[in-house]
Coordinates of C-alpha atoms and ligand atoms in Angstrom, one line a residue:
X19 CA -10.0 27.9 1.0
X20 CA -13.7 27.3 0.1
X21 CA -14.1 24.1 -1.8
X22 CA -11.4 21.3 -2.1
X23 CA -11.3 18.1 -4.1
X24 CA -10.3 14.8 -3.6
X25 CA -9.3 12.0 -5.3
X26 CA -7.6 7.9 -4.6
X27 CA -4.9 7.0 -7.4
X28 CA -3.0 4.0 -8.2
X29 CA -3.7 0.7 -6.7
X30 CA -6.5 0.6 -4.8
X31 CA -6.1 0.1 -0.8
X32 CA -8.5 -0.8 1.7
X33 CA -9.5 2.1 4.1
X34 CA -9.3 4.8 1.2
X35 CA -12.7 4.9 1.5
X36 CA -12.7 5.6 5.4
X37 CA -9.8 8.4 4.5
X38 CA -12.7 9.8 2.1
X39 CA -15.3 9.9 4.5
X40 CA -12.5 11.7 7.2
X41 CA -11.9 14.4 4.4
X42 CA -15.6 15.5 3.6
X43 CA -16.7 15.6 6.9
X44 CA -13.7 17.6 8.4
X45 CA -14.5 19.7 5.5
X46 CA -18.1 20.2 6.0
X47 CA -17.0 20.9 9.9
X48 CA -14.6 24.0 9.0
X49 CA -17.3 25.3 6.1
X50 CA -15.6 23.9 3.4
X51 CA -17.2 21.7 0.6
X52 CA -15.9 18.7 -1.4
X53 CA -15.6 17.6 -4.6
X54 CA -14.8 14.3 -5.5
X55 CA -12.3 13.4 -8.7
X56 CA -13.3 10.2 -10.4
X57 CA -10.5 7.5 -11.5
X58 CA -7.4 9.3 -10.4
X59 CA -6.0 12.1 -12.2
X60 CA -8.1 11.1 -15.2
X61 CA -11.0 12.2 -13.4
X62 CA -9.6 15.9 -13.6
X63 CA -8.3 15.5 -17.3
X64 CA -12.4 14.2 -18.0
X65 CA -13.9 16.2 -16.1
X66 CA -15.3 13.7 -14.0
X67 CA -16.1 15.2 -10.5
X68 CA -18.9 14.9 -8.2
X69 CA -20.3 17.0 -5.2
X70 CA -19.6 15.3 -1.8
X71 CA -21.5 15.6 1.3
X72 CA -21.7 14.2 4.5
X73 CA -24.3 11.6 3.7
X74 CA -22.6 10.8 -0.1
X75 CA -19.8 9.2 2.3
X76 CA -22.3 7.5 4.6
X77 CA -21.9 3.5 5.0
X78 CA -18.3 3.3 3.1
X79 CA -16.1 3.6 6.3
X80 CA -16.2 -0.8 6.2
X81 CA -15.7 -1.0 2.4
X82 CA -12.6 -2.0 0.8
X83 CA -11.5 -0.9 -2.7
X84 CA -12.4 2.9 -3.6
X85 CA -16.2 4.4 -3.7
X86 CA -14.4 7.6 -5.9
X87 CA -12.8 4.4 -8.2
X88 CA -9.1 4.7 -9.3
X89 CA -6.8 4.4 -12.1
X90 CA -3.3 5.1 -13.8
X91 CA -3.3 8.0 -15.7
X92 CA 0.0 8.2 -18.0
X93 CA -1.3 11.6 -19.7
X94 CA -1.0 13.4 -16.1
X95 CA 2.3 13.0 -16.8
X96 CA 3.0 14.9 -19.5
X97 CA 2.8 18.7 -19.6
X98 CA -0.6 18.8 -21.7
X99 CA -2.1 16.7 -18.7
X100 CA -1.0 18.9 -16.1
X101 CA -2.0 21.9 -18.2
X102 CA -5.6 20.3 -18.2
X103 CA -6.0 19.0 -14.6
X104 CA -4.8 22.8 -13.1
X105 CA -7.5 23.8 -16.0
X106 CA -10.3 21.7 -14.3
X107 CA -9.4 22.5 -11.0
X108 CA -10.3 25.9 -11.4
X109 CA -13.2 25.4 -13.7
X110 CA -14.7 23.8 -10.9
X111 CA -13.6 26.1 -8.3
X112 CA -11.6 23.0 -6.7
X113 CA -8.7 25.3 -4.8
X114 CA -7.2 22.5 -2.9
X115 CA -6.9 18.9 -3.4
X116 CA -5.9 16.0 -1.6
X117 CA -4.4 13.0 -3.4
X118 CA -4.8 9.0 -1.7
X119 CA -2.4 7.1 -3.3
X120 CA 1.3 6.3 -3.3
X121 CA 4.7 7.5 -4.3
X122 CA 3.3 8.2 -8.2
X123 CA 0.5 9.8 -7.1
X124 CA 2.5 11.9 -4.5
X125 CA 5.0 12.8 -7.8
X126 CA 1.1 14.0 -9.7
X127 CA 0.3 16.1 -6.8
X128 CA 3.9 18.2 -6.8
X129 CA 3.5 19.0 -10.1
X130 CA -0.4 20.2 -9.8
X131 CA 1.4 22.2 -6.2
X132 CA 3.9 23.8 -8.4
X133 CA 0.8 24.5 -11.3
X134 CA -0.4 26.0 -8.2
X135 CA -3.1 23.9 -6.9
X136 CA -2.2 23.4 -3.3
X137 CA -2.0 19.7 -3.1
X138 CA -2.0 17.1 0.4
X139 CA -0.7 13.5 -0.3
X140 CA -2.1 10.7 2.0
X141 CA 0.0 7.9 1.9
X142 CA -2.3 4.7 0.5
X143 CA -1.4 1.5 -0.4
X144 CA -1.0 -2.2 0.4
X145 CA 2.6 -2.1 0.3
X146 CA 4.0 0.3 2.9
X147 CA 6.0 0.9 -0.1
X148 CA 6.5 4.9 1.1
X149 CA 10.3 6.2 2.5
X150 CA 8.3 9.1 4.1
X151 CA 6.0 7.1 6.2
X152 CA 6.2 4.0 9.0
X153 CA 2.5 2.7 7.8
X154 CA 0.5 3.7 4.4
X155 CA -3.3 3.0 4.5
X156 CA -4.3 -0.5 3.6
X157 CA -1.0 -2.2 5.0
X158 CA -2.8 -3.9 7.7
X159 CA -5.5 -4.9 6.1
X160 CA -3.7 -6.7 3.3
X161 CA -1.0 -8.4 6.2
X162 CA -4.1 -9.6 7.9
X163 CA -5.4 -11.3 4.8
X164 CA -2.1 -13.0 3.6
X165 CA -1.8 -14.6 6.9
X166 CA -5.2 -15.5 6.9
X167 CA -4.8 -17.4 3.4
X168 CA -1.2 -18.8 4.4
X169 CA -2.5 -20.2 7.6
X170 CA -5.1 -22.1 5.4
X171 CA -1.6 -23.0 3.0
X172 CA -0.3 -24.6 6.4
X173 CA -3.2 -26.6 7.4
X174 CA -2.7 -28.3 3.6
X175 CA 1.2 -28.1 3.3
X176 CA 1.2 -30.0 7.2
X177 CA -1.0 -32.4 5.7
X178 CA 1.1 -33.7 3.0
X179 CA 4.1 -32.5 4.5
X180 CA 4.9 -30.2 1.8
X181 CA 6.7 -27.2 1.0
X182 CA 4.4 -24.1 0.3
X183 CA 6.1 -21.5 -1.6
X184 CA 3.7 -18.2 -1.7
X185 CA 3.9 -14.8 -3.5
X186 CA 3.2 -12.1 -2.1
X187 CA 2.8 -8.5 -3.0
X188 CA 5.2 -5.5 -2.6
X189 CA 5.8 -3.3 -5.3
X190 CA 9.6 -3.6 -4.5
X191 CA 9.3 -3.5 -0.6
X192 CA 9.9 -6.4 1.4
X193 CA 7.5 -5.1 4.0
X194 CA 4.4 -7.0 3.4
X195 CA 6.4 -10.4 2.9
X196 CA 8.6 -9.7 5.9
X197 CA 6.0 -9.0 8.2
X198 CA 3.9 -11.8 7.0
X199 CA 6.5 -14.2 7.1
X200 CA 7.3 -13.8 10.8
X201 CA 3.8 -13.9 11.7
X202 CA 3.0 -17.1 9.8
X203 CA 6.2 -18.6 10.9
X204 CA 7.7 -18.5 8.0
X205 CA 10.9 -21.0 7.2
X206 CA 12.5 -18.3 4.5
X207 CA 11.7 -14.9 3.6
X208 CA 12.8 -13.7 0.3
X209 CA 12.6 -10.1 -0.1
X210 CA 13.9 -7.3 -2.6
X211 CA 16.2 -5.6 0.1
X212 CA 18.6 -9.1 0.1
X213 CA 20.2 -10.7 -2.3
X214 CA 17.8 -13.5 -4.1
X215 CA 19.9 -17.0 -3.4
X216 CA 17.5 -19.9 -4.0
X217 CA 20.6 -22.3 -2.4
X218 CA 20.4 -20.2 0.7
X219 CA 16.3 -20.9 0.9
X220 CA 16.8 -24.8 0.3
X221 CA 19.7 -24.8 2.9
X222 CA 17.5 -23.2 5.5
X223 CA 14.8 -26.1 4.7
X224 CA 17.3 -28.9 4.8
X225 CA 18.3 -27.4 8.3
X226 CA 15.1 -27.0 9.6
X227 CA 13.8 -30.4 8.5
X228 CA 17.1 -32.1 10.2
X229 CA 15.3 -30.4 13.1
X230 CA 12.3 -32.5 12.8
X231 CA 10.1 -30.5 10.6
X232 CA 8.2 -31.8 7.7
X233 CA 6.2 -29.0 6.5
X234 CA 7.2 -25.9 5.3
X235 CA 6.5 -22.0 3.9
X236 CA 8.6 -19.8 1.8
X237 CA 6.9 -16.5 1.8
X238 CA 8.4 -15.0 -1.5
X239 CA 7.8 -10.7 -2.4
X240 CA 6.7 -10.6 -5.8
X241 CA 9.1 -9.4 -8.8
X242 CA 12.4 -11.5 -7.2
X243 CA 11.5 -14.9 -8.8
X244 CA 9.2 -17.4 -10.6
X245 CA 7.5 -19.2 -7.8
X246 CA 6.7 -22.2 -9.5
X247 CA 10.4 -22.4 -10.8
X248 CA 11.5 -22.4 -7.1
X249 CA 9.0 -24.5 -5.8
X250 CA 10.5 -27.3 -8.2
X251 CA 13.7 -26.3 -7.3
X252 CA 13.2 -26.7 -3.6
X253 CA 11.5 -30.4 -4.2
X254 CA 14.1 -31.9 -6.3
X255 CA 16.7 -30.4 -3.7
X256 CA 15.0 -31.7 -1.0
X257 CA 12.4 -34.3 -2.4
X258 CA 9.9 -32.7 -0.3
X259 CA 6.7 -32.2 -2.3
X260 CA 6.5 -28.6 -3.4
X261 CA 3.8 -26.0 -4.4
X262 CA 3.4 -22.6 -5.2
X263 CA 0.8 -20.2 -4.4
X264 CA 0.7 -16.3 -6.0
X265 CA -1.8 -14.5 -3.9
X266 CA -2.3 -12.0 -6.2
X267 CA -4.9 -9.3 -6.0
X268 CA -7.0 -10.6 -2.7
X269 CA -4.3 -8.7 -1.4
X270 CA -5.9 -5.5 -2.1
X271 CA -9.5 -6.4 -0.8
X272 CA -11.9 -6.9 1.8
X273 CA -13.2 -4.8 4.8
X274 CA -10.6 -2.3 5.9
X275 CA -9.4 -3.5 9.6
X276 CA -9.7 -1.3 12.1
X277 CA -5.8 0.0 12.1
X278 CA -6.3 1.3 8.3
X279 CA -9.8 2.9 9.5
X280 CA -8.4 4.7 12.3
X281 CA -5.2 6.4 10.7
X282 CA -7.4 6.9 7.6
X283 CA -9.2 8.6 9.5
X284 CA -7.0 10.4 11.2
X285 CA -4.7 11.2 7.9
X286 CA -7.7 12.6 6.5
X287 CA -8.5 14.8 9.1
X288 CA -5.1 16.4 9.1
X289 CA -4.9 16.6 5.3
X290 CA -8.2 18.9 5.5
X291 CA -6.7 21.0 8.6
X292 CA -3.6 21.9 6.6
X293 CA -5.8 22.8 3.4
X294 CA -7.9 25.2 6.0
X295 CA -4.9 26.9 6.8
X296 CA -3.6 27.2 3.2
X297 CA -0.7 25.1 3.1
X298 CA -0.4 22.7 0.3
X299 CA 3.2 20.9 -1.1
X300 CA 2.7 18.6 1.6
X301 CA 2.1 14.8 2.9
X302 CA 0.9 13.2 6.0
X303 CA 3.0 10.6 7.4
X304 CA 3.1 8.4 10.2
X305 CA 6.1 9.0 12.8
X306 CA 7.0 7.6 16.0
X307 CA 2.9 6.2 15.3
X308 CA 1.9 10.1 15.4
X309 CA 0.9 11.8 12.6
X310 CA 3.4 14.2 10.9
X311 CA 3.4 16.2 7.8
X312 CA 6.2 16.9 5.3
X313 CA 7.3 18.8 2.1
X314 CA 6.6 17.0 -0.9
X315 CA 9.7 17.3 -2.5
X316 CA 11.5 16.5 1.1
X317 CA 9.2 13.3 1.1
X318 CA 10.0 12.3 -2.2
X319 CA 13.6 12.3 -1.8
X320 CA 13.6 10.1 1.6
X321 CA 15.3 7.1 1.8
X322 CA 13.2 3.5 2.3
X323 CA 14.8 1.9 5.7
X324 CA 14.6 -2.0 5.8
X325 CA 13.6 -3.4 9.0
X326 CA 16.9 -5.8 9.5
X327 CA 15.9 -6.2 13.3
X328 CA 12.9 -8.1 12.4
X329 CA 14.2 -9.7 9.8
X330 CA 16.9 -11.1 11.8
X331 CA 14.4 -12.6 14.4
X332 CA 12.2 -13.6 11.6
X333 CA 15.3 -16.0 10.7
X334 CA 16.5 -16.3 14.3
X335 CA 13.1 -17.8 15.4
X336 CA 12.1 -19.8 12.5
X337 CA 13.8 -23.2 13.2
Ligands
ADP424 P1 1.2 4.9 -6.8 O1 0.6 6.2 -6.6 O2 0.5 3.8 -6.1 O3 2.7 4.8 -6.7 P2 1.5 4.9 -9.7 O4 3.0 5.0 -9.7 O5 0.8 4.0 -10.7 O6 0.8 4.5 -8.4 O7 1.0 6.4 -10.0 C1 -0.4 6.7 -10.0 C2 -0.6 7.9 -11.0 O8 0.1 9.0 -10.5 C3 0.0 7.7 -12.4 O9 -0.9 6.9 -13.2 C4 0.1 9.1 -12.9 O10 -1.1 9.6 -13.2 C5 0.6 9.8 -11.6 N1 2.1 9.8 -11.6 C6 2.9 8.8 -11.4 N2 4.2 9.2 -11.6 C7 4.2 10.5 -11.9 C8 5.2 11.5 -12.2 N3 6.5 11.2 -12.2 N4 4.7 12.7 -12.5 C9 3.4 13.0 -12.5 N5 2.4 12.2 -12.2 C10 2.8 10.9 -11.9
F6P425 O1 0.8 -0.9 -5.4 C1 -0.1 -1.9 -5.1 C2 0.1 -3.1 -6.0 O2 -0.9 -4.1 -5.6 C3 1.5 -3.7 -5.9 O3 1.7 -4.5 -4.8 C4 1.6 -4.5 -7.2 O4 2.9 -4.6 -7.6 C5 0.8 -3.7 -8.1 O5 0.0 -2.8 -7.3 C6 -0.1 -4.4 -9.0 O6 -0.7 -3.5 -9.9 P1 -1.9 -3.9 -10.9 O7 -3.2 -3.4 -10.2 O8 -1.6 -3.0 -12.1 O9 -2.0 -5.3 -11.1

């Protein structure tokens, strides 16, 4: 394989960038050249593609969000997109690609690897949202910042003694709150993988305030309730003044930390290395912190584990 493309798809996720910079230069090292696929899949459909080099991808290894920009493309899924996309791909000699993004993006790239485009999926978003992988690129970046904003929550909710009840992203996994919400110290944790029960939440506040405390977080994923509904719901339980925070989409900024930059960087790497050999139909994952590599169709169909051990000290330890 002579030239490859690349592209980032979906939400955006901070160290895409660095997973960019990995690919073109492990290219460039095996003879290879890159193209880079604008927006997504659109980018393939529009024909938007640029020529990478090592110094395009110079000085974007700190930046957050996506220097090759990304998007949703609903005509990639329908037969007439793919039709185009394989059609681009070989109009601009792009015999490989590698797709940064998540699940959906993964689904995009089987289909172009069954139009035969060899495609490599790198697992990229905020929400370690991924049944194939232990860690998707931007995970740590985006824990770092909720507890960064909740710890300024605290200072405020201490304060007043109130009861902070924050949203946080998830896209249906209860990774990002759970982690979060043990390393704030959380009072609750609401997550998609239990059963929503606001009694159970307002319980677990009475309990802990017989305990002596008088200010208090609810770290809440997104999709499972209307914050604001349960912040009331918690103050005219408990009369404790209540507010509620959605985080929103500072979740999916700032400088990648070093975590994302390094397995970016590594992910990329391998992606290219598989590509050099021929071998598409494939994704990088994370195992056992070592990076793996599995069929598409295998990764796809993987169940998403819930990480009950630390949710159960989560709860055990926050009295
Ligand atoms: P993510 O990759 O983060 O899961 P999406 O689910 O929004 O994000 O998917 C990103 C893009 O991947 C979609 O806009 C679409 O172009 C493509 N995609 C998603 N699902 C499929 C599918 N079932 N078949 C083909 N392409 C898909
Ligand atoms: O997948 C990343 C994510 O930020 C999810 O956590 C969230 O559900 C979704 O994307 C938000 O998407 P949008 O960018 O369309 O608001």
């Amino acid at each position: 394989m002579k030239t490859i493309g690349v592209l980032t798809s979906g939400g955006d996720a901070p160290g895409m960038n660095a997973a960019v910079r990995s690919i073109v230069r492990s290219a460039e090292s095996k003879g290879m050249t890159v193209k880079g696929v604008m927006r997504g899949y659109n980018g393939l459909i529009e024909n938007n593609i640029v020529d990478l080099d090592i110094r395009s991808v110079s000085d974007i290894i700190q930046r957050g969000g996506t220097a090759l920009f990304t998007a949703r493309c609903p005509k990639f899924k329908t037969e007439e997109g793919i039709r185009e996309a394989i059609e681009s791909c070989k109009a601009n000699g792009i015999e490989g690609l590698v797709v940064i993004g998540g699940d959906g993006s993964f689904r995009g790239a089987r289909d172009l690897s069954l139009g035969g485009i060899p495609c490599i999926g790198i697992p990229g978003t905020i929400d370690n949202d991924i049944a194939s992988t232990e860690y998707t690129i931007g995970f740590d970046t985006a824990m770092n910042t909720v507890v960064e904003m909740v710890d300024k929550l605290r200072d405020t909710a201490c304060s007043h003694d109130r009861c902070s009840v924050v949203e946080v992203m998830g896209h249906g996994a209860g990774d990002l709150a759970l982690m979060c919400g043990l390393a704030v110290g959380a009072t609750s944790i609401v997550v998609p993988e239990k059963e929503y029960d606001s009694a159970k939440i307002i319980e677990k506040i009475h309990a802990t305030q017989k305990r002596g405390r008088n200010h208090f977080i609810v770290i809440v994923s997104e999709g499972l309730c209307d914050v604001r509904e349960l912040a009331k719901e918690i103050e005219t339980a408990t009369g404790i003044e209540s507010r509620a925070t959605i985080l929103g989409h500072i979740q999916r900024g700032g400088s990648p930390t070093l975590r994302d930059r390094v397995v970016a960087s590594k992910m990329g790497y391998a992606a290219v290395e598989l590509l050099s050999r021929g071998i598409g139909n494939r994704v990088i994952a994370l195992k056992d912190n070592k990076i793996v590599d599995y069929d598409i169709f295998e990764a796809l169909n993987m169940p998403k584990t819930f990480d009950e051990e630390t949710y159960l000290l989560a709860d055990t330890i926050s009295s």
